[in-house]
Coordinates of C-alpha atoms and ligand atoms in Angstrom, one line a residue:
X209 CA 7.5 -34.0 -39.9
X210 CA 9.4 -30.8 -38.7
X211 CA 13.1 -29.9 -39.2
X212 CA 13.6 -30.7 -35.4
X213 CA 12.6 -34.5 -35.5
X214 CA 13.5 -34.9 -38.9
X215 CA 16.7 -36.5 -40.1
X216 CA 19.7 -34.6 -39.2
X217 CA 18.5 -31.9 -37.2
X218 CA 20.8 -28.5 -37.2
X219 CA 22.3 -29.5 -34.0
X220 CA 22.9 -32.9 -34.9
X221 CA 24.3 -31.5 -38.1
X222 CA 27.2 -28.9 -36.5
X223 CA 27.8 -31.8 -34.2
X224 CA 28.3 -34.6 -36.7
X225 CA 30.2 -31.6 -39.1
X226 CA 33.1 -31.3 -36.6
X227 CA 32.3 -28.7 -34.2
X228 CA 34.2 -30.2 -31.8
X229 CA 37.4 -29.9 -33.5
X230 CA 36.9 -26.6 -35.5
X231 CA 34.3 -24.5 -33.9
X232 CA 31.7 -22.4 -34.5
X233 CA 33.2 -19.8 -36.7
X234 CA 34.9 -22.2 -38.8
X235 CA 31.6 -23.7 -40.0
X236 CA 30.4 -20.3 -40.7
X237 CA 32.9 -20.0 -43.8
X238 CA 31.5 -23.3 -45.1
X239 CA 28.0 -22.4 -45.9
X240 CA 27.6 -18.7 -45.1
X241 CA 27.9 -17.3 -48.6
X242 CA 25.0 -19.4 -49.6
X243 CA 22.9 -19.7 -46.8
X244 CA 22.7 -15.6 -46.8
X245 CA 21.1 -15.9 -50.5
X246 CA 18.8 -18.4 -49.0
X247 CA 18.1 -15.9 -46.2
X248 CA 17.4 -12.9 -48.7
X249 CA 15.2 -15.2 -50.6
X250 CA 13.5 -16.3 -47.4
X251 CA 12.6 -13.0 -46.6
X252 CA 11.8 -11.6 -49.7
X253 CA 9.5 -14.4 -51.8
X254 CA 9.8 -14.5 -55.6
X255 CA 8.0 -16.7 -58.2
X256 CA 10.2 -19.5 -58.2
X257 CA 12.8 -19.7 -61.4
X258 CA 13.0 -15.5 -61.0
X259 CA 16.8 -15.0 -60.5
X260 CA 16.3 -11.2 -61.1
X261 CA 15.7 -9.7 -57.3
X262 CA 18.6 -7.7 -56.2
X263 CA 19.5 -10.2 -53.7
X264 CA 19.9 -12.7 -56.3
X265 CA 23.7 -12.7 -57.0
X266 CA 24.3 -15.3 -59.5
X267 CA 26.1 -18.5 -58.2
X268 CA 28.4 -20.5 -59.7
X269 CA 26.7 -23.3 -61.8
X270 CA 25.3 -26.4 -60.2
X271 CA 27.4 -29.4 -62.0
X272 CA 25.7 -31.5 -64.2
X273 CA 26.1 -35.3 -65.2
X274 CA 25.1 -37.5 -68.1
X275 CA 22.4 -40.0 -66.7
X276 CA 23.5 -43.1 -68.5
X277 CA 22.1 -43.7 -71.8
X278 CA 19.0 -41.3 -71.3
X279 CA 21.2 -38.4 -72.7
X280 CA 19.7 -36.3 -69.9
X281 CA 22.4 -34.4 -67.9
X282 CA 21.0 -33.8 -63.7
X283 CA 22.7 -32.0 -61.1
X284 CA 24.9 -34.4 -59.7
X285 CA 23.2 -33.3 -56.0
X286 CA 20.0 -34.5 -56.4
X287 CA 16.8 -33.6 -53.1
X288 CA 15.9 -36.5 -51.3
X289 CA 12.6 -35.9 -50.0
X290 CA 11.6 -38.4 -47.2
X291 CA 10.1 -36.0 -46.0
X292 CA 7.1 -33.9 -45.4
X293 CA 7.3 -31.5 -48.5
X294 CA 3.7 -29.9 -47.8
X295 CA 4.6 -28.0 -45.5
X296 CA 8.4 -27.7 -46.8
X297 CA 7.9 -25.9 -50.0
X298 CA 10.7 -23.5 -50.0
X299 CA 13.4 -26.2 -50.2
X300 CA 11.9 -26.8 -53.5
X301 CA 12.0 -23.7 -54.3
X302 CA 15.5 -22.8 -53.6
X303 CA 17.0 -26.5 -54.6
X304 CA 15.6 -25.4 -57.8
X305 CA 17.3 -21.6 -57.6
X306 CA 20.1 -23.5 -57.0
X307 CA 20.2 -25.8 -60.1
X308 CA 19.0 -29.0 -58.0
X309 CA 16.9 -30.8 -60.7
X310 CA 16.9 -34.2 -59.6
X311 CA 14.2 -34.5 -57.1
X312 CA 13.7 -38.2 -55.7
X313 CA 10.4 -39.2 -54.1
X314 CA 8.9 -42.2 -53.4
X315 CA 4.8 -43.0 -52.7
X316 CA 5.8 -43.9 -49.5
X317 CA 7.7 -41.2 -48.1
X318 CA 5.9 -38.9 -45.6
X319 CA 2.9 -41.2 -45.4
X320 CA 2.3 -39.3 -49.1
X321 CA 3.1 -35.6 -47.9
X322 CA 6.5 -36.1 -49.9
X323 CA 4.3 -36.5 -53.0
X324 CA 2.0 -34.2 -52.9
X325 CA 3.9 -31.4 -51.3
X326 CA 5.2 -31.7 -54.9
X327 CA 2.0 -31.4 -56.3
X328 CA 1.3 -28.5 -54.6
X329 CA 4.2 -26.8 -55.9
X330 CA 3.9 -27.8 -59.4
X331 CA 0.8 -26.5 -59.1
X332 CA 1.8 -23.1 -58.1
X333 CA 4.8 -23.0 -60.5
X334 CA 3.6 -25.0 -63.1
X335 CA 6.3 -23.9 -65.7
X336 CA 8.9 -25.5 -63.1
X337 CA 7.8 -29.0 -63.9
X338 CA 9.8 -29.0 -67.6
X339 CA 12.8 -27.9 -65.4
X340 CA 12.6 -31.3 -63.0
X341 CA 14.3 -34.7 -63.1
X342 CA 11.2 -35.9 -61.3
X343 CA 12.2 -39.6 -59.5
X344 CA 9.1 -41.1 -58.1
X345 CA 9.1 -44.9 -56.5
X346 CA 6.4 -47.7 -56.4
X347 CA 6.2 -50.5 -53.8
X348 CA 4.1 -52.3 -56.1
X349 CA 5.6 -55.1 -58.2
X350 CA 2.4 -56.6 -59.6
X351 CA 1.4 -54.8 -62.8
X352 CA -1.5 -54.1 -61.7
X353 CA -0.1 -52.4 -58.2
X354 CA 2.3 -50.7 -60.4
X355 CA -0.9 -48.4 -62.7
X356 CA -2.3 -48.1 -59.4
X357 CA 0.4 -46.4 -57.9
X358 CA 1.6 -44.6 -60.9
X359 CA -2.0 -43.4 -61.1
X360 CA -1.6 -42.1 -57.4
X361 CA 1.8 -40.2 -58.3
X362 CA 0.1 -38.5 -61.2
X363 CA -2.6 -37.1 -59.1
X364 CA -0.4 -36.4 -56.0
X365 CA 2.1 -34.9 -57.6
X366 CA -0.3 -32.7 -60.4
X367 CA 1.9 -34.1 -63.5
X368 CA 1.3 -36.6 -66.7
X369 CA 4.4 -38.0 -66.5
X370 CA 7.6 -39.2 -64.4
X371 CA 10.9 -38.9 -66.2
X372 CA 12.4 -42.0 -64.0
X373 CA 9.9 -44.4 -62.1
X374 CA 11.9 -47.2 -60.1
X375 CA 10.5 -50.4 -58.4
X376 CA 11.1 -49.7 -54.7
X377 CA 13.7 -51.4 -52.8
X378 CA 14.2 -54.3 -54.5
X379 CA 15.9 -57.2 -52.5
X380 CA 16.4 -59.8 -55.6
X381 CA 16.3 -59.0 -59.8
X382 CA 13.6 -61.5 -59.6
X383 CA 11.6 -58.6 -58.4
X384 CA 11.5 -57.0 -61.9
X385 CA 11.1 -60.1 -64.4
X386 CA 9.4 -60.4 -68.5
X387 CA 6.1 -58.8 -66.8
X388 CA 7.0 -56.1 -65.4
X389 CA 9.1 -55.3 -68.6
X390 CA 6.2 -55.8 -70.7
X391 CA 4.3 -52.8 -68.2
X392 CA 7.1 -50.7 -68.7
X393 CA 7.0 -50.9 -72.1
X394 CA 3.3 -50.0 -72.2
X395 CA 3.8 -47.2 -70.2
X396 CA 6.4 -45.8 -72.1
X397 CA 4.4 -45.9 -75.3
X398 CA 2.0 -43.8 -73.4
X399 CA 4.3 -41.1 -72.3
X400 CA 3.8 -42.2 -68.6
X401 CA 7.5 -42.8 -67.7
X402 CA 10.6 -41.7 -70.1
X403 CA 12.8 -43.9 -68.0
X404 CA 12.4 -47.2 -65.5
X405 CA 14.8 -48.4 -63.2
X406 CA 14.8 -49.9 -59.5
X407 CA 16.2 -48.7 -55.7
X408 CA 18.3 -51.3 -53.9
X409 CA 19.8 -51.6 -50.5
X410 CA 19.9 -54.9 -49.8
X411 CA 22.2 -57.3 -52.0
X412 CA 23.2 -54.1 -54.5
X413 CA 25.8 -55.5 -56.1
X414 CA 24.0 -58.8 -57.4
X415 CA 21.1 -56.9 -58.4
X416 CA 23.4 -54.6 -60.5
X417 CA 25.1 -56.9 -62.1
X418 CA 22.5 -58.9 -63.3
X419 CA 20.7 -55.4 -64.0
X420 CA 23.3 -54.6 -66.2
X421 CA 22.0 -57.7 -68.8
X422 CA 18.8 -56.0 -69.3
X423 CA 18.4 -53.4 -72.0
X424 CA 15.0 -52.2 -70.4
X425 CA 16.7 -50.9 -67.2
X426 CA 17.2 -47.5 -67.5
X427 CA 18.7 -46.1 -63.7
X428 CA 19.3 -48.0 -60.5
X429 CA 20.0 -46.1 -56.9
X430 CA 21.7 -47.9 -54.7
X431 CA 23.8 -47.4 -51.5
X432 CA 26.7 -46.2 -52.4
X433 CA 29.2 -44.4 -49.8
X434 CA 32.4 -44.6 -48.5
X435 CA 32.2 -47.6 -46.8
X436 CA 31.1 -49.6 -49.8
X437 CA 32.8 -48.1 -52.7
X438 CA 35.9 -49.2 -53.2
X439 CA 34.4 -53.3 -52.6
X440 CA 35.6 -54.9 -56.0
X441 CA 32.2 -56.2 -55.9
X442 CA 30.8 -52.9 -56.4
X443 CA 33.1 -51.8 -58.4
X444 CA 32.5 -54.3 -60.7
X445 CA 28.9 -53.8 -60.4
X446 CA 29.3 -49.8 -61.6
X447 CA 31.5 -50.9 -64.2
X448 CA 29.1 -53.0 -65.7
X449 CA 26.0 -51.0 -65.3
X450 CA 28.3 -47.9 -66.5
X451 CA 29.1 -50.3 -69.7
X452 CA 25.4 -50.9 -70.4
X453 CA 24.2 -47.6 -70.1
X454 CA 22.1 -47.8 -66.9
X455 CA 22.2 -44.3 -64.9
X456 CA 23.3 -44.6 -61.5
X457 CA 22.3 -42.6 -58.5
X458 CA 23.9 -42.9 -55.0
X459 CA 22.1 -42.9 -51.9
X460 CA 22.7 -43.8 -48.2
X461 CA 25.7 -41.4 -49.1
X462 CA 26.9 -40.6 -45.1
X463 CA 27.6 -44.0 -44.3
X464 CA 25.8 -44.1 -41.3
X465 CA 25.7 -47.3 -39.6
X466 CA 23.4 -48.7 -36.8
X467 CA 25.6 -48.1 -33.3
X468 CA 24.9 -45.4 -31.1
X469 CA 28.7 -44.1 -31.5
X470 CA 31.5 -45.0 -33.8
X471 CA 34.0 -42.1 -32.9
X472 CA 37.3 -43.3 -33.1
X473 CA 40.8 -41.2 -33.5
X474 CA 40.9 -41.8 -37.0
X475 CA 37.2 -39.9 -37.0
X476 CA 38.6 -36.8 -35.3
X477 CA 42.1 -36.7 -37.3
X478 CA 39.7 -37.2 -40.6
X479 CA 37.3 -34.7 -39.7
X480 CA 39.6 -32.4 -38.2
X481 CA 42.0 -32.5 -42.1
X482 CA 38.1 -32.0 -43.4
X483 CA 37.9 -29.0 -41.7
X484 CA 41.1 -27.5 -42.5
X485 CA 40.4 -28.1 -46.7
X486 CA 37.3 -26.0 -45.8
X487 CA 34.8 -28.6 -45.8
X488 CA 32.7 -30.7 -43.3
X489 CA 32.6 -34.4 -42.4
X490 CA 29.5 -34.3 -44.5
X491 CA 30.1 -32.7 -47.0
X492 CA 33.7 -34.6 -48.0
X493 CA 31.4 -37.7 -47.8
X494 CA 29.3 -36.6 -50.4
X495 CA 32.9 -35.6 -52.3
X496 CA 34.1 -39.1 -52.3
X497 CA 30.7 -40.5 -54.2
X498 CA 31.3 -37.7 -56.6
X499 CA 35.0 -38.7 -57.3
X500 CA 33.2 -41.4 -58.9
X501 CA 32.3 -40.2 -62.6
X502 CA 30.3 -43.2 -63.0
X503 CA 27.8 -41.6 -60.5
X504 CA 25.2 -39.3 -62.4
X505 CA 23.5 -37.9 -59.2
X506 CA 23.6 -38.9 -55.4
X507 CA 19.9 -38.0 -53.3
X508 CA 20.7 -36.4 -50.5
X509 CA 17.9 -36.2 -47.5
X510 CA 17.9 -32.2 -47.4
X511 CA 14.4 -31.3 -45.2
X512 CA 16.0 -27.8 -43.8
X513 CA 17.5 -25.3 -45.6
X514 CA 20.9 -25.7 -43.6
X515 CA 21.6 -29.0 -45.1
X516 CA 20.4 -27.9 -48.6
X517 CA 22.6 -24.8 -48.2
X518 CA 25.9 -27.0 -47.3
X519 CA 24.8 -29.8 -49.7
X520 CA 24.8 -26.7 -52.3
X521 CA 28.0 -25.5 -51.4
X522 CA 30.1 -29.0 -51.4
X523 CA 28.6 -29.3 -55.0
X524 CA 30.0 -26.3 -55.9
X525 CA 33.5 -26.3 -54.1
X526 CA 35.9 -27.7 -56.7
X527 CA 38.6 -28.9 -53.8
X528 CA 39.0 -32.7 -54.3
X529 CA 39.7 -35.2 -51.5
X530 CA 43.1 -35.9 -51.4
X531 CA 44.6 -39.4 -51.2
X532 CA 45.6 -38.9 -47.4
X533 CA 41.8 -38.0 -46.6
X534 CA 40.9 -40.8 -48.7
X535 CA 42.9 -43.5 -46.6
X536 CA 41.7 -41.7 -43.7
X537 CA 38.2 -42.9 -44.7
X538 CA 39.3 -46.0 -45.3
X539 CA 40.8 -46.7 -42.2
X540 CA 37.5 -45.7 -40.5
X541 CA 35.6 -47.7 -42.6
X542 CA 37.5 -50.4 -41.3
X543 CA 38.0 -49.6 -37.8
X544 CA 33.7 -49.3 -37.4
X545 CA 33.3 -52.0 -40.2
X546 CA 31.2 -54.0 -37.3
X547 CA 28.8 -50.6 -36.4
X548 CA 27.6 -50.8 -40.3
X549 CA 25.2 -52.9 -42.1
X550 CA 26.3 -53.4 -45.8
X551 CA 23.0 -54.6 -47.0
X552 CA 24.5 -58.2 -48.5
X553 CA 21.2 -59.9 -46.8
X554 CA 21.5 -63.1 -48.6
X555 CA 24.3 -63.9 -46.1
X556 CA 22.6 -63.5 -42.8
X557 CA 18.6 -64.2 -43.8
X558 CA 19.5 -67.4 -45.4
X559 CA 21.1 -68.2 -42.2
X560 CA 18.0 -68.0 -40.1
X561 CA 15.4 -70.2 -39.2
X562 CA 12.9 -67.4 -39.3
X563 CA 11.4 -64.8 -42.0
X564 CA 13.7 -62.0 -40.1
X565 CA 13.9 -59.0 -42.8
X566 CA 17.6 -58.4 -40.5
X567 CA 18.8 -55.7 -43.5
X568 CA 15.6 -53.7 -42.7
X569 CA 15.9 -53.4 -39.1
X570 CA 19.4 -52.6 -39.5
X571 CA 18.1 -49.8 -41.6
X572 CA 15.2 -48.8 -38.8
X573 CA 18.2 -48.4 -36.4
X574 CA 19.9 -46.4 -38.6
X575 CA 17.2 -44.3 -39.3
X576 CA 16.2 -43.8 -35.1
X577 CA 19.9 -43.8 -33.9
X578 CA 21.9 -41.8 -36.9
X579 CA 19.2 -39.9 -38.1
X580 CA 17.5 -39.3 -35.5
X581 CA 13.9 -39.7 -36.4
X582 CA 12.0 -42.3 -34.6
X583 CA 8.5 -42.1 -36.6
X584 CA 10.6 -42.9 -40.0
X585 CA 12.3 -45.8 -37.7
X586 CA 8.8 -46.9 -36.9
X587 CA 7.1 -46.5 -40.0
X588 CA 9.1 -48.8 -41.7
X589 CA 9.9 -51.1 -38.8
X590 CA 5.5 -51.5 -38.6
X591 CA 5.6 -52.8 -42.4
X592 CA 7.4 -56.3 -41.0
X593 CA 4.6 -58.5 -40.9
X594 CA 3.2 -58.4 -36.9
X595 CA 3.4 -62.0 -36.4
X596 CA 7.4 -61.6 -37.3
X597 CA 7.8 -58.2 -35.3
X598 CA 7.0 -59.7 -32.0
X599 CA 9.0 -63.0 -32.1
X600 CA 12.0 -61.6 -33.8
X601 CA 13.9 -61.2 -30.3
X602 CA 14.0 -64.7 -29.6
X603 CA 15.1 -66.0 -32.7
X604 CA 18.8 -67.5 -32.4
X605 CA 20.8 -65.3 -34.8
X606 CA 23.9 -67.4 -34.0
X607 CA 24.6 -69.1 -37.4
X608 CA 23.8 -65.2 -39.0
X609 CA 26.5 -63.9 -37.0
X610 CA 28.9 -66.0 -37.8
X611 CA 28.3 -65.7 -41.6
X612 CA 28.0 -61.8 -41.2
X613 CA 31.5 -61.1 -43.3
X614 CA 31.4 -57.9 -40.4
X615 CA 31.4 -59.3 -37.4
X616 CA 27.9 -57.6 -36.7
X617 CA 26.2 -58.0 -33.4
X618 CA 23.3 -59.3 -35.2
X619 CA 21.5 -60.4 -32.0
X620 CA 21.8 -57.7 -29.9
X621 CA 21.6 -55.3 -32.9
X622 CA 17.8 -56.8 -33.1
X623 CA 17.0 -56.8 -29.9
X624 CA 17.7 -53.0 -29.6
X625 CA 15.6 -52.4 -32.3
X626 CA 12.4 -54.3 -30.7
X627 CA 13.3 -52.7 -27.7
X628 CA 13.9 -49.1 -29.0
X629 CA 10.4 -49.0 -32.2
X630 CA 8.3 -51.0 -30.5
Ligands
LIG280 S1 24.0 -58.1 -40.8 FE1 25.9 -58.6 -41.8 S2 25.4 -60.2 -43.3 FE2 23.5 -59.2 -42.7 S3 23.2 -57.6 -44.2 FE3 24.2 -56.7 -42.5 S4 26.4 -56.8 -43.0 FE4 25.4 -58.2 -44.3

């Protein structure tokens, strides 16, 4: 997967940062500083942890948080890499250079490339590994699935051991019961995994909260943006998990929802105050999760060095959001509330007649219309069972929508999607 079809490709990024209002040359101030380090380091290779070349000026320190209980501290910007890391292995290089030590992968990602590109790094740099927060995922959820596929990562990835392994993408708590405890106790013991948790973006808050009752649950990742943050649900569901130790780590951090456009005036006048702090659309999103103490991390899709350079410099800028910008964001949330899937799939699935996994093709959307990358879009909209896939157009998604507590245009929403993977 190249930087052009991948995610948020440069253009896509100085468009979605606020060109429009502020121009070129005010972007330049927001990521120049860093991105010439990355250029100097680009062109002139070093063993990776060597902060001694000329070029190196030292930058201010990446902050750290407390992951839960684990008394680990990570960098609270953490590399999400969906992507294909093979070929990618200078943004490992420099997230590391610039303090970026959580590094979430999944066996899925990149078809595997995510996890091995690792490998091939560690493998190459092998005293970097020590230095890592390494997050790997498993779709598995039998036991049995679950050594495969931490036997997998191991070789993949060229390490004994994962310091948090998560159940992928779990829908419903039930997805982690007494047996898969028992396993992660037994892996434990062996020095496989230091720490277990799950992902979740479908029914978050439920899974938190009942999460936040089991002492084996080490981290979650959830969405967590903007749009959802300031739900008492969720806040409820931090609070708890905070209380019980768990470690939390945001993702789906921009917000982006599934229509093709949700510019409004309260975008421009938002992105536009954004600009004037010194910061991007982007990058204040990212801000707002980390107003949030009770976030440890947030993974952040950074496949070019652009977006791992600006990523960077928000981490470091010390400006906070101010309460004007805040209900600036709020108001947008809640002008384009209808354009964004909250994940709470136990409202609209339970409403249908058919098997219809509606939160994942909301997410396939997402992925083809927001982040522009059709073969992610694909890849997961192909794991929907075929028989599914090619009647979901005709299934009457009336009673959904009108249980959707955001108006969402369910139906048509689908329809795209069939019309736009298939
Ligand atoms: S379509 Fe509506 S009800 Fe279904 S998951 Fe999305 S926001 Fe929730």
């Amino acid at each position: 997967m190249s930087d052009s079809t991948n995610f948020l490709s440069r253009r896509n990024f100085l468009k979605t940062a606020g060109i429009k209002t502020a121009g070129i040359a005010g972007m330049g101030t927001l990521i120049a500083p860093v991105l010439s380090q990355a250029a100097s380091k680009t062109d002139q290779p070093s063993q990776a942890g060597d902060q001694s070349t000329q070029t190196d000026k030292p930058l201010e320190k990446m902050p750290t948080r407390r992951f839960g209980r684990t008394g680990v501290d990570v960098s609270i910007l953490g590399l999400g890499c969906m992507f294909d890391v093979v070929s990618n292995q200078l943004m490992l290089k420099q997230a590391l250079k610039w303090g970026v030590n959580y590094w979430d992968t999944a066996d899925c990602y990149s078809g595997g490339n995510s996890e091995k590109g690792m490998g091939k790094f560690f493998s190459k740099y092998p005293e970097t590994r020590k230095e890592v927060f390494l997050v790997t995922k498993s779709c598995a959820r039998s036991n049995d699935g679950m050594t495969r596929l931490l036997n997998q990562s191991f070789e993949r990835m060229k390490t004994d051991y994962i310091d948090l392994y998560f159940a992928h993408g779990i829908k419903d708590i039930s997805e982690v019961n007494d047996d898969t405890r028992r396993w992660v106790e037994d892996a434990k013991k062996a020095g496989k995994i230091k720490y277990f948790g799950f992902s979740t973006h479908s029914n978050m808050e439920k899974c938190m909260m009942a999460a936040s009752k089991m002492e084996w649950i080490d981290g979650i990742m959830m969405t967590y943006n903007y749009r959802i943050m300031h739900t008492s649900a969720m806040k409820e569901a931090v609070a708890a998990c905070t209380e019980a130790g768990i470690g939390l780590t945001a993702m789906k951090t921009q917000g982006l929802g599934q229509a093709a456009n949700s510019d409004t005036e309260t975008h421009l006048q938002m992105v536009d105050r954004f600009m004037k702090l010194g910061y991007t659309d982007m990058q204040a999103r990212l801000k707002l999760v980390w107003e949030n103490p009770q976030i440890a991390s947030l993974a952040s899709q950074m496949p070019n060095m652009t977006i791992l350079a600006a990523n960077t410099a928000a981490a470091l800028n010390s400006t906070r959001i101010s309460k004007v910008e805040e209900r600036l964001t709020r108001q947008y949330a809640m002008e384009t509330s209808c354009d964004y899937c909250r994940g709470c799939t136990d409202i609209c699935e339970s409403a249908l007649n058919s098997k219809v996994p509606v939160g994942d093709v909301m997410r396939c959307l997402m992925y083809s219309r927001q982040y522009q990358d059709r073969e992610l879009a694909r890849s997961v909209f192909y794991q929907i069972p075929e028989e599914i896939r090619n009647s979901m157009a005709g299934v009457d998604y009336s009673r959904a929508e009108r249980d959707c507590p955001h108006n969402m245009a369910i139906a048509t929403l689908i329809r795209d999607a069939v019309e736009e993977l298939v």
